[in-house]
Amino acid sequence: MDRSPAPRIAHTHELTAVERDRIRELLDTAFDGNFSDEDWEHSLGGVHALLCDADDRPIAHGSVVQRRVLHADRSYRAGYVEAVAVRADHRREGLGHRVMAALEHVVDTAYDFGALSASDAGAALYAARGWQVWPGRLAALGPAGPVPLPEEEGTTYVRPAAGRPLPEPGHPLQFDWREGDLL
């Protein structure tokens, strides 16, 4: 039986400035300097799952934020997973699974479904946890209307929230607009 502590769950407003700085440092390092200010902004304003070492330094992190998604004639509340990372010296210890389990609980209790955009390195984790590649089209609702996102197809994963079905892939998922990467 795993007796290691569960991830700390905290809304962005509950994190201190030092904690936020340390999380950003973890993400910058874990993504080899390829974690932009927009990526950071996308990870804020929601619920964070955080595991720290004995010195209170983050070793694993992920967050889930609300995104509005238009599908057919309905607007959904999607729990969008962002900024999942594990410090290099703690990879392959199951920490990514523990962070994802905590975030999936948030999705199950607060959202219509979960969604995320997976890197090549992260795709295996999400697939192993039952996340599925969205088989339909994707778009963002831009200021001038829908913007197709064919380059995101095949890397965007979805997961039904507990007891709720996923939208049917016959219509595109149209995500709310944001700066930087749209998904």
Short mmCIF file of N, CA and C in Angstrom, two decimals:
data_model
loop_
_atom_site.label_atom_id
_atom_site.label_comp_id
_atom_site.label_asym_id
_atom_site.label_seq_id
_atom_site.Cartn_x
_atom_site.Cartn_y
_atom_site.Cartn_z
N MET A 1 0.83 -1.18 0.00
CA MET A 1 0.00 0.00 0.00
C MET A 1 0.88 1.25 0.00
N ASP A 2 0.57 2.20 -0.87
CA ASP A 2 1.33 3.44 -0.96
C ASP A 2 0.95 4.37 0.18
N ARG A 3 1.92 4.69 1.02
CA ARG A 3 1.67 5.57 2.16
C ARG A 3 2.27 6.96 1.96
N SER A 4 2.72 7.24 0.77
CA SER A 4 3.26 8.57 0.51
C SER A 4 2.13 9.60 0.54
N PRO A 5 2.47 10.82 0.90
CA PRO A 5 1.41 11.83 1.02
C PRO A 5 0.72 12.12 -0.30
N ALA A 6 -0.55 12.42 -0.22
CA ALA A 6 -1.31 12.82 -1.40
C ALA A 6 -0.83 14.21 -1.84
N PRO A 7 -1.00 14.52 -3.11
CA PRO A 7 -0.63 15.87 -3.55
C PRO A 7 -1.42 16.93 -2.80
N ARG A 8 -0.78 18.04 -2.54
CA ARG A 8 -1.49 19.19 -1.98
C ARG A 8 -2.36 19.77 -3.09
N ILE A 9 -3.60 20.04 -2.77
CA ILE A 9 -4.54 20.64 -3.71
C ILE A 9 -4.78 22.07 -3.25
N ALA A 10 -4.58 23.02 -4.16
CA ALA A 10 -4.75 24.42 -3.79
C ALA A 10 -5.17 25.22 -5.02
N HIS A 11 -6.06 26.15 -4.81
CA HIS A 11 -6.40 27.11 -5.86
C HIS A 11 -5.23 28.07 -6.00
N THR A 12 -5.08 28.66 -7.17
CA THR A 12 -3.99 29.60 -7.40
C THR A 12 -3.92 30.66 -6.31
N HIS A 13 -5.05 31.17 -5.87
CA HIS A 13 -5.01 32.25 -4.87
C HIS A 13 -4.48 31.78 -3.52
N GLU A 14 -4.44 30.47 -3.28
CA GLU A 14 -3.93 29.94 -2.02
C GLU A 14 -2.42 29.72 -2.04
N LEU A 15 -1.80 29.81 -3.20
CA LEU A 15 -0.36 29.64 -3.30
C LEU A 15 0.35 30.94 -2.97
N THR A 16 1.42 30.85 -2.20
CA THR A 16 2.20 32.05 -1.90
C THR A 16 3.01 32.44 -3.12
N ALA A 17 3.55 33.65 -3.11
CA ALA A 17 4.40 34.10 -4.21
C ALA A 17 5.63 33.19 -4.34
N VAL A 18 6.19 32.76 -3.22
CA VAL A 18 7.34 31.86 -3.25
C VAL A 18 6.95 30.52 -3.88
N GLU A 19 5.80 29.98 -3.52
CA GLU A 19 5.34 28.72 -4.11
C GLU A 19 5.14 28.86 -5.61
N ARG A 20 4.51 29.95 -6.03
CA ARG A 20 4.30 30.17 -7.46
C ARG A 20 5.64 30.27 -8.20
N ASP A 21 6.60 31.00 -7.61
CA ASP A 21 7.92 31.12 -8.22
C ASP A 21 8.61 29.76 -8.34
N ARG A 22 8.48 28.94 -7.30
CA ARG A 22 9.11 27.62 -7.33
C ARG A 22 8.44 26.69 -8.34
N ILE A 23 7.11 26.79 -8.47
CA ILE A 23 6.41 26.00 -9.49
C ILE A 23 6.87 26.42 -10.88
N ARG A 24 6.95 27.72 -11.10
CA ARG A 24 7.41 28.22 -12.42
C ARG A 24 8.82 27.73 -12.70
N GLU A 25 9.68 27.74 -11.70
CA GLU A 25 11.05 27.23 -11.87
C GLU A 25 11.04 25.75 -12.26
N LEU A 26 10.21 24.95 -11.58
CA LEU A 26 10.08 23.54 -11.93
C LEU A 26 9.65 23.38 -13.39
N LEU A 27 8.65 24.15 -13.81
CA LEU A 27 8.12 24.04 -15.17
C LEU A 27 9.15 24.48 -16.21
N ASP A 28 9.86 25.57 -15.93
CA ASP A 28 10.90 26.02 -16.86
C ASP A 28 11.96 24.94 -17.04
N THR A 29 12.36 24.31 -15.94
CA THR A 29 13.39 23.26 -16.00
C THR A 29 12.85 22.01 -16.67
N ALA A 30 11.66 21.57 -16.26
CA ALA A 30 11.09 20.32 -16.79
C ALA A 30 10.84 20.41 -18.30
N PHE A 31 10.50 21.59 -18.78
CA PHE A 31 10.23 21.78 -20.21
C PHE A 31 11.45 22.35 -20.94
N ASP A 32 12.62 22.21 -20.33
CA ASP A 32 13.90 22.62 -20.95
C ASP A 32 13.86 24.05 -21.48
N GLY A 33 13.29 24.97 -20.71
CA GLY A 33 13.24 26.37 -21.11
C GLY A 33 12.19 26.67 -22.16
N ASN A 34 11.37 25.69 -22.52
CA ASN A 34 10.34 25.86 -23.55
C ASN A 34 8.96 26.01 -22.91
N PHE A 35 8.90 26.72 -21.80
CA PHE A 35 7.64 26.98 -21.11
C PHE A 35 7.47 28.49 -21.08
N SER A 36 6.60 29.00 -21.94
CA SER A 36 6.47 30.45 -22.15
C SER A 36 5.67 31.14 -21.05
N ASP A 37 5.71 32.46 -21.07
CA ASP A 37 4.88 33.24 -20.15
C ASP A 37 3.40 32.95 -20.38
N GLU A 38 3.01 32.75 -21.64
CA GLU A 38 1.61 32.41 -21.94
C GLU A 38 1.26 31.04 -21.38
N ASP A 39 2.19 30.07 -21.50
CA ASP A 39 1.95 28.75 -20.91
C ASP A 39 1.73 28.87 -19.40
N TRP A 40 2.54 29.68 -18.75
CA TRP A 40 2.41 29.90 -17.31
C TRP A 40 1.05 30.51 -17.00
N GLU A 41 0.69 31.52 -17.76
CA GLU A 41 -0.60 32.19 -17.56
C GLU A 41 -1.76 31.20 -17.71
N HIS A 42 -1.66 30.28 -18.66
CA HIS A 42 -2.71 29.28 -18.88
C HIS A 42 -2.88 28.35 -17.68
N SER A 43 -1.82 28.17 -16.91
CA SER A 43 -1.88 27.22 -15.78
C SER A 43 -2.45 27.85 -14.51
N LEU A 44 -2.68 29.15 -14.52
CA LEU A 44 -3.14 29.86 -13.32
C LEU A 44 -4.65 30.07 -13.34
N GLY A 45 -5.20 30.30 -12.15
CA GLY A 45 -6.62 30.60 -12.03
C GLY A 45 -7.50 29.39 -11.79
N GLY A 46 -6.87 28.27 -11.55
CA GLY A 46 -7.62 27.04 -11.29
C GLY A 46 -7.07 26.32 -10.08
N VAL A 47 -7.14 25.01 -10.12
CA VAL A 47 -6.73 24.16 -8.99
C VAL A 47 -5.41 23.48 -9.35
N HIS A 48 -4.47 23.52 -8.43
CA HIS A 48 -3.15 22.93 -8.61
C HIS A 48 -3.04 21.68 -7.74
N ALA A 49 -2.33 20.67 -8.27
CA ALA A 49 -1.93 19.49 -7.51
C ALA A 49 -0.41 19.56 -7.43
N LEU A 50 0.12 19.49 -6.22
CA LEU A 50 1.53 19.78 -6.00
C LEU A 50 2.14 18.78 -5.02
N LEU A 51 3.27 18.20 -5.42
CA LEU A 51 4.06 17.35 -4.53
C LEU A 51 5.41 18.02 -4.33
N CYS A 52 5.86 18.08 -3.08
CA CYS A 52 7.12 18.75 -2.75
C CYS A 52 8.07 17.79 -2.05
N ASP A 53 9.37 18.11 -2.11
CA ASP A 53 10.37 17.33 -1.40
C ASP A 53 10.46 17.81 0.04
N ALA A 54 11.40 17.27 0.79
CA ALA A 54 11.55 17.60 2.21
C ALA A 54 11.92 19.06 2.42
N ASP A 55 12.50 19.70 1.40
CA ASP A 55 12.85 21.12 1.49
C ASP A 55 11.75 22.03 0.97
N ASP A 56 10.57 21.46 0.77
CA ASP A 56 9.40 22.18 0.28
C ASP A 56 9.57 22.72 -1.14
N ARG A 57 10.40 22.04 -1.93
CA ARG A 57 10.58 22.38 -3.33
C ARG A 57 9.69 21.47 -4.17
N PRO A 58 8.98 22.02 -5.14
CA PRO A 58 8.10 21.19 -5.96
C PRO A 58 8.87 20.13 -6.75
N ILE A 59 8.35 18.91 -6.71
CA ILE A 59 8.92 17.83 -7.53
C ILE A 59 7.91 17.35 -8.58
N ALA A 60 6.63 17.67 -8.39
CA ALA A 60 5.60 17.32 -9.38
C ALA A 60 4.46 18.32 -9.27
N HIS A 61 3.90 18.67 -10.41
CA HIS A 61 2.84 19.69 -10.45
C HIS A 61 1.93 19.45 -11.65
N GLY A 62 0.70 19.89 -11.50
CA GLY A 62 -0.25 19.98 -12.60
C GLY A 62 -1.38 20.88 -12.14
N SER A 63 -2.09 21.47 -13.07
CA SER A 63 -3.25 22.28 -12.71
C SER A 63 -4.39 21.97 -13.66
N VAL A 64 -5.58 22.32 -13.21
CA VAL A 64 -6.76 22.20 -14.06
C VAL A 64 -7.50 23.54 -13.98
N VAL A 65 -7.80 24.09 -15.14
CA VAL A 65 -8.49 25.38 -15.23
C VAL A 65 -9.75 25.20 -16.06
N GLN A 66 -10.69 26.07 -15.87
CA GLN A 66 -11.93 25.98 -16.65
C GLN A 66 -11.73 26.59 -18.02
N ARG A 67 -12.20 25.86 -19.04
CA ARG A 67 -12.29 26.38 -20.40
C ARG A 67 -13.72 26.19 -20.86
N ARG A 68 -14.26 27.16 -21.54
CA ARG A 68 -15.57 27.01 -22.17
C ARG A 68 -15.36 26.39 -23.53
N VAL A 69 -16.17 25.38 -23.83
CA VAL A 69 -16.06 24.67 -25.10
C VAL A 69 -17.46 24.60 -25.72
N LEU A 70 -17.56 25.12 -26.93
CA LEU A 70 -18.80 25.04 -27.68
C LEU A 70 -18.77 23.78 -28.53
N HIS A 71 -19.84 23.01 -28.45
CA HIS A 71 -19.95 21.78 -29.23
C HIS A 71 -21.40 21.67 -29.68
N ALA A 72 -21.60 21.61 -31.00
CA ALA A 72 -22.95 21.61 -31.57
C ALA A 72 -23.66 22.85 -31.04
N ASP A 73 -24.75 22.69 -30.34
CA ASP A 73 -25.51 23.85 -29.84
C ASP A 73 -25.40 24.00 -28.34
N ARG A 74 -24.33 23.49 -27.73
CA ARG A 74 -24.19 23.53 -26.28
C ARG A 74 -22.82 24.05 -25.88
N SER A 75 -22.81 24.78 -24.77
CA SER A 75 -21.57 25.25 -24.17
C SER A 75 -21.26 24.36 -22.97
N TYR A 76 -20.05 23.82 -22.94
CA TYR A 76 -19.61 22.93 -21.86
C TYR A 76 -18.57 23.63 -20.98
N ARG A 77 -18.50 23.20 -19.72
CA ARG A 77 -17.42 23.57 -18.82
C ARG A 77 -16.40 22.43 -18.86
N ALA A 78 -15.28 22.66 -19.48
CA ALA A 78 -14.24 21.64 -19.55
C ALA A 78 -13.17 21.94 -18.52
N GLY A 79 -12.72 20.92 -17.82
CA GLY A 79 -11.56 21.03 -16.95
C GLY A 79 -10.33 20.78 -17.79
N TYR A 80 -9.58 21.84 -18.07
CA TYR A 80 -8.44 21.74 -18.97
C TYR A 80 -7.16 21.59 -18.16
N VAL A 81 -6.46 20.49 -18.37
CA VAL A 81 -5.25 20.18 -17.60
C VAL A 81 -4.06 20.91 -18.22
N GLU A 82 -3.30 21.55 -17.38
CA GLU A 82 -2.15 22.36 -17.81
C GLU A 82 -0.93 22.04 -16.95
N ALA A 83 0.24 22.31 -17.48
CA ALA A 83 1.50 22.39 -16.73
C ALA A 83 1.79 21.16 -15.88
N VAL A 84 1.62 19.98 -16.46
CA VAL A 84 1.96 18.74 -15.74
C VAL A 84 3.45 18.49 -15.94
N ALA A 85 4.16 18.38 -14.84
CA ALA A 85 5.61 18.16 -14.92
C ALA A 85 6.10 17.46 -13.66
N VAL A 86 7.16 16.69 -13.84
CA VAL A 86 7.85 16.02 -12.72
C VAL A 86 9.33 16.36 -12.86
N ARG A 87 9.93 16.74 -11.75
CA ARG A 87 11.36 17.05 -11.75
C ARG A 87 12.15 15.84 -12.24
N ALA A 88 13.17 16.06 -13.05
CA ALA A 88 13.90 14.98 -13.73
C ALA A 88 14.41 13.91 -12.76
N ASP A 89 14.88 14.30 -11.59
CA ASP A 89 15.44 13.31 -10.65
C ASP A 89 14.37 12.52 -9.90
N HIS A 90 13.10 12.78 -10.21
CA HIS A 90 11.99 12.04 -9.58
C HIS A 90 11.06 11.39 -10.60
N ARG A 91 11.47 11.35 -11.85
CA ARG A 91 10.64 10.72 -12.87
C ARG A 91 10.65 9.21 -12.71
N ARG A 92 9.60 8.59 -13.19
CA ARG A 92 9.41 7.13 -13.14
C ARG A 92 9.19 6.62 -11.72
N GLU A 93 8.65 7.49 -10.86
CA GLU A 93 8.31 7.10 -9.49
C GLU A 93 6.80 7.11 -9.26
N GLY A 94 6.02 7.34 -10.31
CA GLY A 94 4.57 7.38 -10.19
C GLY A 94 4.00 8.72 -9.78
N LEU A 95 4.85 9.75 -9.71
CA LEU A 95 4.37 11.06 -9.27
C LEU A 95 3.43 11.71 -10.28
N GLY A 96 3.70 11.53 -11.56
CA GLY A 96 2.79 12.05 -12.59
C GLY A 96 1.41 11.43 -12.47
N HIS A 97 1.36 10.13 -12.18
CA HIS A 97 0.07 9.46 -11.98
C HIS A 97 -0.64 10.02 -10.76
N ARG A 98 0.10 10.30 -9.69
CA ARG A 98 -0.54 10.83 -8.48
C ARG A 98 -1.10 12.23 -8.73
N VAL A 99 -0.35 13.06 -9.44
CA VAL A 99 -0.83 14.40 -9.78
C VAL A 99 -2.08 14.29 -10.66
N MET A 100 -2.03 13.42 -11.67
CA MET A 100 -3.17 13.28 -12.57
C MET A 100 -4.40 12.73 -11.84
N ALA A 101 -4.22 11.81 -10.92
CA ALA A 101 -5.36 11.29 -10.15
C ALA A 101 -6.05 12.41 -9.39
N ALA A 102 -5.27 13.30 -8.80
CA ALA A 102 -5.85 14.43 -8.07
C ALA A 102 -6.59 15.37 -9.02
N LEU A 103 -6.00 15.65 -10.17
CA LEU A 103 -6.65 16.54 -11.14
C LEU A 103 -7.91 15.90 -11.73
N GLU A 104 -7.86 14.60 -11.96
CA GLU A 104 -9.04 13.90 -12.49
C GLU A 104 -10.19 13.93 -11.49
N HIS A 105 -9.87 13.90 -10.20
CA HIS A 105 -10.93 14.02 -9.19
C HIS A 105 -11.60 15.40 -9.31
N VAL A 106 -10.82 16.43 -9.54
CA VAL A 106 -11.38 17.77 -9.74
C VAL A 106 -12.27 17.79 -10.98
N VAL A 107 -11.78 17.20 -12.07
CA VAL A 107 -12.58 17.14 -13.30
C VAL A 107 -13.89 16.41 -13.03
N ASP A 108 -13.82 15.27 -12.34
CA ASP A 108 -15.02 14.46 -12.07
C ASP A 108 -16.06 15.20 -11.24
N THR A 109 -15.61 16.06 -10.36
CA THR A 109 -16.55 16.71 -9.43
C THR A 109 -16.95 18.12 -9.83
N ALA A 110 -16.28 18.70 -10.84
CA ALA A 110 -16.57 20.10 -11.14
C ALA A 110 -16.84 20.41 -12.61
N TYR A 111 -16.58 19.47 -13.51
CA TYR A 111 -16.65 19.78 -14.94
C TYR A 111 -17.47 18.76 -15.72
N ASP A 112 -17.81 19.13 -16.96
CA ASP A 112 -18.54 18.23 -17.84
C ASP A 112 -17.62 17.17 -18.42
N PHE A 113 -16.38 17.52 -18.70
CA PHE A 113 -15.37 16.57 -19.16
C PHE A 113 -14.00 17.22 -19.01
N GLY A 114 -12.96 16.41 -19.16
CA GLY A 114 -11.60 16.91 -19.10
C GLY A 114 -11.00 16.96 -20.49
N ALA A 115 -10.03 17.86 -20.67
CA ALA A 115 -9.31 17.97 -21.94
C ALA A 115 -7.88 18.42 -21.65
N LEU A 116 -6.99 18.11 -22.56
CA LEU A 116 -5.60 18.54 -22.45
C LEU A 116 -4.92 18.39 -23.79
N SER A 117 -3.84 19.10 -23.96
CA SER A 117 -3.00 18.96 -25.15
C SER A 117 -1.72 18.29 -24.69
N ALA A 118 -1.41 17.13 -25.26
CA ALA A 118 -0.29 16.32 -24.80
C ALA A 118 0.96 16.52 -25.64
N SER A 119 2.08 16.62 -24.95
CA SER A 119 3.37 16.57 -25.64
C SER A 119 3.66 15.11 -25.99
N ASP A 120 4.64 14.89 -26.83
CA ASP A 120 5.03 13.51 -27.14
C ASP A 120 5.45 12.78 -25.86
N ALA A 121 6.16 13.48 -24.98
CA ALA A 121 6.64 12.87 -23.74
C ALA A 121 5.51 12.54 -22.78
N GLY A 122 4.44 13.33 -22.78
CA GLY A 122 3.34 13.11 -21.84
C GLY A 122 2.22 12.21 -22.32
N ALA A 123 2.16 11.95 -23.62
CA ALA A 123 1.03 11.21 -24.18
C ALA A 123 0.84 9.84 -23.55
N ALA A 124 1.92 9.13 -23.27
CA ALA A 124 1.80 7.78 -22.70
C ALA A 124 1.15 7.81 -21.32
N LEU A 125 1.49 8.80 -20.52
CA LEU A 125 0.87 8.93 -19.19
C LEU A 125 -0.64 9.09 -19.32
N TYR A 126 -1.08 9.98 -20.19
CA TYR A 126 -2.51 10.24 -20.31
C TYR A 126 -3.25 9.03 -20.88
N ALA A 127 -2.67 8.40 -21.88
CA ALA A 127 -3.30 7.21 -22.46
C ALA A 127 -3.40 6.09 -21.42
N ALA A 128 -2.36 5.93 -20.61
CA ALA A 128 -2.38 4.88 -19.58
C ALA A 128 -3.46 5.14 -18.54
N ARG A 129 -3.87 6.38 -18.37
CA ARG A 129 -4.89 6.75 -17.39
C ARG A 129 -6.29 6.78 -18.02
N GLY A 130 -6.41 6.38 -19.26
CA GLY A 130 -7.72 6.30 -19.89
C GLY A 130 -8.15 7.52 -20.67
N TRP A 131 -7.29 8.52 -20.80
CA TRP A 131 -7.60 9.67 -21.64
C TRP A 131 -7.56 9.20 -23.09
N GLN A 132 -8.43 9.77 -23.92
CA GLN A 132 -8.55 9.35 -25.31
C GLN A 132 -8.27 10.52 -26.24
N VAL A 133 -7.60 10.24 -27.35
CA VAL A 133 -7.40 11.28 -28.36
C VAL A 133 -8.77 11.66 -28.90
N TRP A 134 -9.06 12.97 -28.94
CA TRP A 134 -10.32 13.45 -29.51
C TRP A 134 -10.31 13.12 -31.00
N PRO A 135 -11.29 12.32 -31.48
CA PRO A 135 -11.26 11.88 -32.87
C PRO A 135 -11.85 12.88 -33.86
N GLY A 136 -12.42 13.96 -33.36
CA GLY A 136 -13.07 14.93 -34.24
C GLY A 136 -12.21 16.15 -34.50
N ARG A 137 -12.83 17.14 -35.08
CA ARG A 137 -12.14 18.39 -35.40
C ARG A 137 -12.04 19.28 -34.17
N LEU A 138 -11.11 20.24 -34.24
CA LEU A 138 -10.88 21.19 -33.14
C LEU A 138 -10.82 22.60 -33.70
N ALA A 139 -11.25 23.56 -32.87
CA ALA A 139 -11.19 24.96 -33.26
C ALA A 139 -11.12 25.81 -32.00
N ALA A 140 -10.77 27.06 -32.19
CA ALA A 140 -10.84 28.06 -31.12
C ALA A 140 -11.80 29.14 -31.59
N LEU A 141 -12.56 29.67 -30.65
CA LEU A 141 -13.51 30.73 -30.98
C LEU A 141 -12.78 32.06 -30.91
N GLY A 142 -12.27 32.53 -32.04
CA GLY A 142 -11.50 33.76 -32.11
C GLY A 142 -12.38 34.99 -32.21
N PRO A 143 -11.77 36.16 -32.14
CA PRO A 143 -12.53 37.41 -32.24
C PRO A 143 -13.32 37.54 -33.54
N ALA A 144 -12.83 36.90 -34.61
CA ALA A 144 -13.53 36.97 -35.90
C ALA A 144 -14.30 35.69 -36.22
N GLY A 145 -14.45 34.81 -35.22
CA GLY A 145 -15.16 33.56 -35.45
C GLY A 145 -14.27 32.36 -35.23
N PRO A 146 -14.77 31.16 -35.56
CA PRO A 146 -13.99 29.93 -35.33
C PRO A 146 -12.70 29.89 -36.15
N VAL A 147 -11.62 29.45 -35.49
CA VAL A 147 -10.31 29.27 -36.12
C VAL A 147 -10.00 27.77 -36.07
N PRO A 148 -10.01 27.07 -37.22
CA PRO A 148 -9.70 25.64 -37.20
C PRO A 148 -8.29 25.38 -36.66
N LEU A 149 -8.13 24.27 -35.95
CA LEU A 149 -6.84 23.91 -35.35
C LEU A 149 -6.43 22.50 -35.77
N PRO A 150 -6.25 22.26 -37.07
CA PRO A 150 -5.91 20.91 -37.52
C PRO A 150 -4.59 20.40 -36.95
N GLU A 151 -3.65 21.30 -36.64
CA GLU A 151 -2.36 20.88 -36.08
C GLU A 151 -2.48 20.33 -34.66
N GLU A 152 -3.60 20.57 -33.99
CA GLU A 152 -3.82 20.05 -32.64
C GLU A 152 -4.52 18.69 -32.65
N GLU A 153 -5.04 18.31 -33.80
CA GLU A 153 -5.74 17.03 -33.91
C GLU A 153 -4.73 15.89 -33.77
N GLY A 154 -5.06 14.93 -32.95
CA GLY A 154 -4.15 13.83 -32.68
C GLY A 154 -3.33 14.01 -31.41
N THR A 155 -3.31 15.24 -30.87
CA THR A 155 -2.57 15.49 -29.62
C THR A 155 -3.47 16.03 -28.52
N THR A 156 -4.75 16.23 -28.83
CA THR A 156 -5.70 16.71 -27.82
C THR A 156 -6.47 15.52 -27.28
N TYR A 157 -6.39 15.36 -25.97
CA TYR A 157 -7.00 14.23 -25.28
C TYR A 157 -8.22 14.71 -24.49
N VAL A 158 -9.20 13.83 -24.35
CA VAL A 158 -10.39 14.12 -23.57
C VAL A 158 -10.66 12.95 -22.63
N ARG A 159 -11.41 13.24 -21.59
CA ARG A 159 -11.78 12.23 -20.60
C ARG A 159 -13.15 12.61 -20.06
N PRO A 160 -14.11 11.67 -20.07
CA PRO A 160 -15.41 12.02 -19.51
C PRO A 160 -15.30 12.23 -18.01
N ALA A 161 -16.06 13.16 -17.50
CA ALA A 161 -16.19 13.31 -16.05
C ALA A 161 -17.06 12.16 -15.56
N ALA A 162 -16.93 11.82 -14.31
CA ALA A 162 -17.67 10.68 -13.75
C ALA A 162 -19.16 10.81 -14.05
N GLY A 163 -19.71 9.78 -14.68
CA GLY A 163 -21.15 9.72 -14.94
C GLY A 163 -21.64 10.57 -16.08
N ARG A 164 -20.74 11.21 -16.82
CA ARG A 164 -21.17 12.07 -17.94
C ARG A 164 -20.56 11.55 -19.24
N PRO A 165 -21.30 11.58 -20.32
CA PRO A 165 -20.73 11.15 -21.60
C PRO A 165 -19.89 12.26 -22.22
N LEU A 166 -18.98 11.87 -23.08
CA LEU A 166 -18.23 12.85 -23.87
C LEU A 166 -19.12 13.36 -25.00
N PRO A 167 -18.87 14.58 -25.49
CA PRO A 167 -19.58 15.04 -26.68
C PRO A 167 -19.28 14.11 -27.85
N GLU A 168 -20.20 14.03 -28.80
CA GLU A 168 -20.02 13.20 -29.99
C GLU A 168 -19.04 13.89 -30.94
N PRO A 169 -18.15 13.13 -31.60
CA PRO A 169 -17.15 13.75 -32.47
C PRO A 169 -17.66 14.25 -33.81
N GLY A 170 -18.95 14.17 -34.07
CA GLY A 170 -19.50 14.66 -35.33
C GLY A 170 -19.43 16.17 -35.48
N HIS A 171 -19.25 16.89 -34.39
CA HIS A 171 -19.10 18.35 -34.41
C HIS A 171 -17.77 18.68 -33.75
N PRO A 172 -17.13 19.77 -34.19
CA PRO A 172 -15.84 20.12 -33.57
C PRO A 172 -16.01 20.61 -32.14
N LEU A 173 -14.95 20.43 -31.36
CA LEU A 173 -14.85 21.10 -30.06
C LEU A 173 -14.26 22.47 -30.35
N GLN A 174 -14.97 23.52 -29.93
CA GLN A 174 -14.51 24.89 -30.16
C GLN A 174 -14.20 25.52 -28.81
N PHE A 175 -12.90 25.66 -28.53
CA PHE A 175 -12.43 26.17 -27.24
C PHE A 175 -12.42 27.68 -27.21
N ASP A 176 -12.58 28.24 -26.01
CA ASP A 176 -12.51 29.69 -25.84
C ASP A 176 -11.12 30.20 -26.25
N TRP A 177 -11.08 31.44 -26.67
CA TRP A 177 -9.86 32.08 -27.16
C TRP A 177 -8.95 32.44 -26.00
N ARG A 178 -7.64 32.36 -26.23
CA ARG A 178 -6.65 32.80 -25.26
C ARG A 178 -5.37 33.15 -25.99
N GLU A 179 -4.50 33.90 -25.32
CA GLU A 179 -3.22 34.28 -25.91
C GLU A 179 -2.28 33.09 -25.91
N GLY A 180 -1.31 33.09 -26.83
CA GLY A 180 -0.34 32.01 -26.91
C GLY A 180 -0.96 30.80 -27.59
N ASP A 181 -0.51 29.59 -27.16
CA ASP A 181 -1.07 28.37 -27.73
C ASP A 181 -2.56 28.31 -27.42
N LEU A 182 -3.36 28.05 -28.44
CA LEU A 182 -4.81 28.06 -28.26
C LEU A 182 -5.29 26.81 -27.54
N LEU A 183 -4.56 25.70 -27.64
CA LEU A 183 -4.88 24.47 -26.91
C LEU A 183 -3.69 24.00 -26.14
#
